[in-house]
Coordinates of C-alpha atoms in Angstrom, one line a residue:
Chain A
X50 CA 73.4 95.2 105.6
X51 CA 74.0 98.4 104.2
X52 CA 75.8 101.4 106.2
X53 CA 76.6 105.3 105.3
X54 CA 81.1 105.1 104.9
X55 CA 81.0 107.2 107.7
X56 CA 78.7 104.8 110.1
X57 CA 81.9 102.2 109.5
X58 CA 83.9 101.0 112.0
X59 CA 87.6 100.6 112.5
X60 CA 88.8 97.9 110.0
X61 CA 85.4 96.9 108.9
X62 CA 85.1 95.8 105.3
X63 CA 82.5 96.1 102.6
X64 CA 80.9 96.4 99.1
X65 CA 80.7 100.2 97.8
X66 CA 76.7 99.8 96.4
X67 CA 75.6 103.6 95.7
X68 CA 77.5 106.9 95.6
X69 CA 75.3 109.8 95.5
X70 CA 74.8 111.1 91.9
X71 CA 76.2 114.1 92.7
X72 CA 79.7 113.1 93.6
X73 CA 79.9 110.1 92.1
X74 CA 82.4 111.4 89.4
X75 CA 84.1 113.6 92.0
X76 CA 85.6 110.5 93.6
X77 CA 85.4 108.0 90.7
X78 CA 89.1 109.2 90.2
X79 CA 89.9 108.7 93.3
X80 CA 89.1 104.5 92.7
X81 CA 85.9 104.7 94.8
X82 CA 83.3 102.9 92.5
X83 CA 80.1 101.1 92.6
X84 CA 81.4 97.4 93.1
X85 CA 85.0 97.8 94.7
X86 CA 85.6 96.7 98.0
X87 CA 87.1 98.8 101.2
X88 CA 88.3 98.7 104.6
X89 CA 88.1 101.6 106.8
X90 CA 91.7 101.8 108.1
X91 CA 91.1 105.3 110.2
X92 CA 88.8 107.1 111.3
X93 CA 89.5 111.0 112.5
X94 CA 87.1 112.1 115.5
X95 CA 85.0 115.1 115.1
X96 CA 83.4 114.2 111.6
X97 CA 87.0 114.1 110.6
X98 CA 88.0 112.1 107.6
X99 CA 87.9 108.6 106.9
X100 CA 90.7 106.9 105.6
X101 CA 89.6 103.7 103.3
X102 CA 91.4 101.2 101.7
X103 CA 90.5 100.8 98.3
X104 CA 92.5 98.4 95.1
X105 CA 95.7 98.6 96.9
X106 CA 95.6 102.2 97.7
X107 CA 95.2 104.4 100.7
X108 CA 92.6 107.3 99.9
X109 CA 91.1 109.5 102.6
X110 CA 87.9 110.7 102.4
X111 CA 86.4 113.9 103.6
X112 CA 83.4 113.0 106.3
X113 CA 80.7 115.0 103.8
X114 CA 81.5 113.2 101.2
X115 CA 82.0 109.6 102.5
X116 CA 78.3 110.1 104.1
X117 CA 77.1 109.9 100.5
X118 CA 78.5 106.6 100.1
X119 CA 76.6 103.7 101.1
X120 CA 78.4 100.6 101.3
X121 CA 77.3 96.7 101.7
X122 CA 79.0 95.2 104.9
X123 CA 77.1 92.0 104.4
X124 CA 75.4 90.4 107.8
Chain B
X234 CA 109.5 125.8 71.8
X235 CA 107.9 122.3 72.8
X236 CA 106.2 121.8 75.7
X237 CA 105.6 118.7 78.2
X238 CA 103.3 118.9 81.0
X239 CA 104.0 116.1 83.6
X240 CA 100.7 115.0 85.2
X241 CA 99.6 112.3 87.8
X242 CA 98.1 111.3 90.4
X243 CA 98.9 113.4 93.9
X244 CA 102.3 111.8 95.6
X245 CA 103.7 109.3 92.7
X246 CA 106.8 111.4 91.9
X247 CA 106.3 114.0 89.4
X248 CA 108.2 116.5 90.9
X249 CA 110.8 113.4 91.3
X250 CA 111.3 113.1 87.7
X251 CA 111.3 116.7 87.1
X252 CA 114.1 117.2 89.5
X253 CA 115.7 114.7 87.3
X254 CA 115.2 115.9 84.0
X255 CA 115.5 119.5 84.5
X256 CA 118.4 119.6 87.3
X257 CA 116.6 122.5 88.9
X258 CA 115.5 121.4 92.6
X259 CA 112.1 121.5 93.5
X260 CA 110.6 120.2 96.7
X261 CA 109.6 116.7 97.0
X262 CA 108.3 115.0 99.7
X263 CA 106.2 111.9 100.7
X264 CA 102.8 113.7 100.9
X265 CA 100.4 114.4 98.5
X266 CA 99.9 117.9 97.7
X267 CA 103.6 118.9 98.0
X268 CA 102.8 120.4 94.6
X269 CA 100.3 123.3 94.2
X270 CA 101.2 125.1 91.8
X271 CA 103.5 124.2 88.9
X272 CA 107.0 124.4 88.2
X273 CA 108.6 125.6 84.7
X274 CA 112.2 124.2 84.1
X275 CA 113.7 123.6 80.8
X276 CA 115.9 120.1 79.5
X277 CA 117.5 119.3 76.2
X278 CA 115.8 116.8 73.7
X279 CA 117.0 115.8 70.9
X280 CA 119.6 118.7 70.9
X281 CA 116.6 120.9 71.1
X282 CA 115.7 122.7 74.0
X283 CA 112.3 122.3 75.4
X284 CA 110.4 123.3 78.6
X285 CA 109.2 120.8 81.1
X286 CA 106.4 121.6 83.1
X287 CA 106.0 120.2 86.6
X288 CA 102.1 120.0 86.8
X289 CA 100.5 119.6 90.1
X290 CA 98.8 115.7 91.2
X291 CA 95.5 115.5 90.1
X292 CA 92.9 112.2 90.7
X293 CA 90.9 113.4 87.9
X294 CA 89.7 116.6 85.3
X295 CA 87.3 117.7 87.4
X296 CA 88.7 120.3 89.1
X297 CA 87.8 120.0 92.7
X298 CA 90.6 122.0 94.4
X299 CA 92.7 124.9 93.6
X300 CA 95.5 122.6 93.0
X301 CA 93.4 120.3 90.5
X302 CA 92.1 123.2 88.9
X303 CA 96.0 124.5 87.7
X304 CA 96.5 121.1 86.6
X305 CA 93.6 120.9 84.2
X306 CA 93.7 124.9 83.3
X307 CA 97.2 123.5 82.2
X308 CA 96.3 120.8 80.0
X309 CA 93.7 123.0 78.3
X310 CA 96.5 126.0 78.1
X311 CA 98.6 123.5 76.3
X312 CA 96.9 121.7 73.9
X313 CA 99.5 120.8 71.8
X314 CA 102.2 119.6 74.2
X315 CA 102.9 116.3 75.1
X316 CA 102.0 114.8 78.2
X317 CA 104.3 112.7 80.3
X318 CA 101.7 110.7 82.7
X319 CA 103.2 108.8 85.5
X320 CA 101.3 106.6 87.0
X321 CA 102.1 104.7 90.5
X322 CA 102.6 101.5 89.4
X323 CA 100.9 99.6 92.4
X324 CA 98.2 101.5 92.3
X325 CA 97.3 101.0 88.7
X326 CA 93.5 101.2 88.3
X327 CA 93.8 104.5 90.1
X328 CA 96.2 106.1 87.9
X329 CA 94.4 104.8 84.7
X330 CA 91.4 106.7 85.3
X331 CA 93.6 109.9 84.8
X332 CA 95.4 108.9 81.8
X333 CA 92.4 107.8 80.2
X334 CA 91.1 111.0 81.2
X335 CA 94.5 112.7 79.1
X336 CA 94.5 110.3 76.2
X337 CA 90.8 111.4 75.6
X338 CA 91.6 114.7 75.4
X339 CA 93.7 114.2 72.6
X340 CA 97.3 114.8 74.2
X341 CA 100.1 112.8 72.4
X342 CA 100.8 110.9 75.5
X343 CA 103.8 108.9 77.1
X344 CA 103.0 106.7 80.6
X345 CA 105.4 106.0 82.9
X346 CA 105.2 103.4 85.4
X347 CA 107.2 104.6 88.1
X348 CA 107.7 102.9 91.6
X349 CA 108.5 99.6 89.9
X350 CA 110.7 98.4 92.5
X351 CA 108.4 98.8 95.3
X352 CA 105.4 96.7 92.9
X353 CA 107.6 94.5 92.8
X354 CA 108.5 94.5 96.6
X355 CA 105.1 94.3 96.7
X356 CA 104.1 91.1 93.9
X357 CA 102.3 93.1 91.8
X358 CA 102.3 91.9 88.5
X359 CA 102.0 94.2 85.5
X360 CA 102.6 93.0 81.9
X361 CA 103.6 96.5 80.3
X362 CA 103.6 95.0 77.0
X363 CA 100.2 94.0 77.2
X364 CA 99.5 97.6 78.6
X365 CA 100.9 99.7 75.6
X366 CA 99.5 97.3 73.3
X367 CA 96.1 98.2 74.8
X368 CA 96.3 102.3 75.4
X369 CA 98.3 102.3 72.4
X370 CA 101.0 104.6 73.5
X371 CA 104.9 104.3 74.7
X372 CA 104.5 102.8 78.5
X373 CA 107.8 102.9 80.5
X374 CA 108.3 101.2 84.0
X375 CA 110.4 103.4 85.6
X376 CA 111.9 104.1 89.3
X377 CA 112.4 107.7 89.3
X378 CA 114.6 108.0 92.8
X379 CA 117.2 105.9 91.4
X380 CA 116.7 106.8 87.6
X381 CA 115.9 103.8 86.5
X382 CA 114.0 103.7 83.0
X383 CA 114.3 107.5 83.1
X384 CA 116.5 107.1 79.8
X385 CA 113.9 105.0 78.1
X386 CA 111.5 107.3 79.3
X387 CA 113.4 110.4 77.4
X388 CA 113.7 108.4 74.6
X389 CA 110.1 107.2 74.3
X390 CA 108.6 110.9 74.4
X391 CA 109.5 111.1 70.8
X392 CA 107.6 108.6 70.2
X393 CA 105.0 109.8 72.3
X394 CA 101.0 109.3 70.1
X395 CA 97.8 110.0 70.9
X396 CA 94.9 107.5 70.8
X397 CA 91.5 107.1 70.8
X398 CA 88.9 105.7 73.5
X399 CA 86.9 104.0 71.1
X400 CA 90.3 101.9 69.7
X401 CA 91.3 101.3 73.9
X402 CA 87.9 99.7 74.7
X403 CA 88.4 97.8 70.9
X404 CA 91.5 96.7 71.9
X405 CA 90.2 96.1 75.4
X406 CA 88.2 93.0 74.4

């Protein structure tokens, strides 16, 4: 199943699959490609932002911008 | 004089190192973003005197905050100086992104792999050898806190060469 980053749930893993053109090489440097897995570790309330881990690292993730990555959470 | 621009990633000890180097006390802290703008100090190499620049963290060179956009205005400034990328250790693929991103801009670069002793706290293998054999430039595991591999580091930045993307994804293979 695929879900927006910011329709994740607490410590719910995945597959990212597509990052809007856009920002995909805003956040490339940030590790978050197509293929790499993460776990939401936090999630702010109020469209706050999501923090992910992704290859070993802690990264958090504005809410406009982790809307614009879809991710494969498989069944 | 010579310049050296120390770039990285937000939060993996520039500032560390350049408190080192330098002797002049800037703020460090566990967050990143503690540097926003940069930080001039000057340290003796070679018996020659050059400036150190404390650059602040930057995930890549696209600008995308004011902070970023310093750090890459710098790297353009100074085209000529050599760049002293640190790279957290453990969080490897992450750092590489940026010092690929340097290297192709043509900097003479030197990579330091600082936090050593907490990727090894944490089993994270990394065969440096293999790593400078591949980006083709000095790479230095380091500990900045507790100065270790900060000599070799010094030493390496006169040594410090500049490589090509096309010879990194050659050697890649």
């Amino acid at each position: 199943m695929e879900k927006k980053l910011t329709e994740m749930v607490f410590d719910e893993e995945g597959t990212v699959k597509e990052i809007a053109e856009d920002f995909r090489v805003q956040i490339a440097g940030m590790g978050i490609r197509k293929g790499k897995k993460v776990k939401v570790t936090t999630r702010q309330p109020m469209k706050g932002p999501i923090v992910i881990e992704i290859g070993s690292a802690n990264t958090s993730v504005g809410y406009a911008l982790a809307d614009k990555v879809i991710v494969d959470v498989g069944d | 004089m010579k310049r050296i621009l120390l770039m990285g990633n937000p939060n993996v000890g520039k500032s560390v190192f350049f408190n080192r180097l330098t002797g002049v006390n800037v703020i460090a802290s566990n967050y990143a973003g503690t540097t926003v703008d940069y930080t001039k100090g000057y340290m003796c190499l070679e018996g020659e005197d050059v400036e150190l620049i404390d650059v602040p963290g930057t995930f890549s060179l696209e600008a995308k905050d004011k902070a970023e956009e310093v750090a890459v205005k710098m790297l353009d400034e100074y085209n000529d100086s050599v760049v002293i990328c640190v790279l957290d250790a453990s969080k490897l693929e992450r750092g590489l992104y940026l010092a690929l991103e340097i290297i192709e801009k043509c900097h003479p670069v030197v990579i330091a792999l600082n936090m050593w002793d907490d990727t090894m706290v944490k089993n994270i293998e990394v065969d440096v050898a293999k790593l400078a054999s591949i980006l083709g430039v000095p790479t230095v595991p380091t500990v900045a806190i507790t100065g270790e591999g900060l000599k070799e580091l010094v030493s390496s930045i006169g040594d410090a060469s500049s490589a090509t993307i096309e010879a990194i994804i050659g050697r890649v293979s």
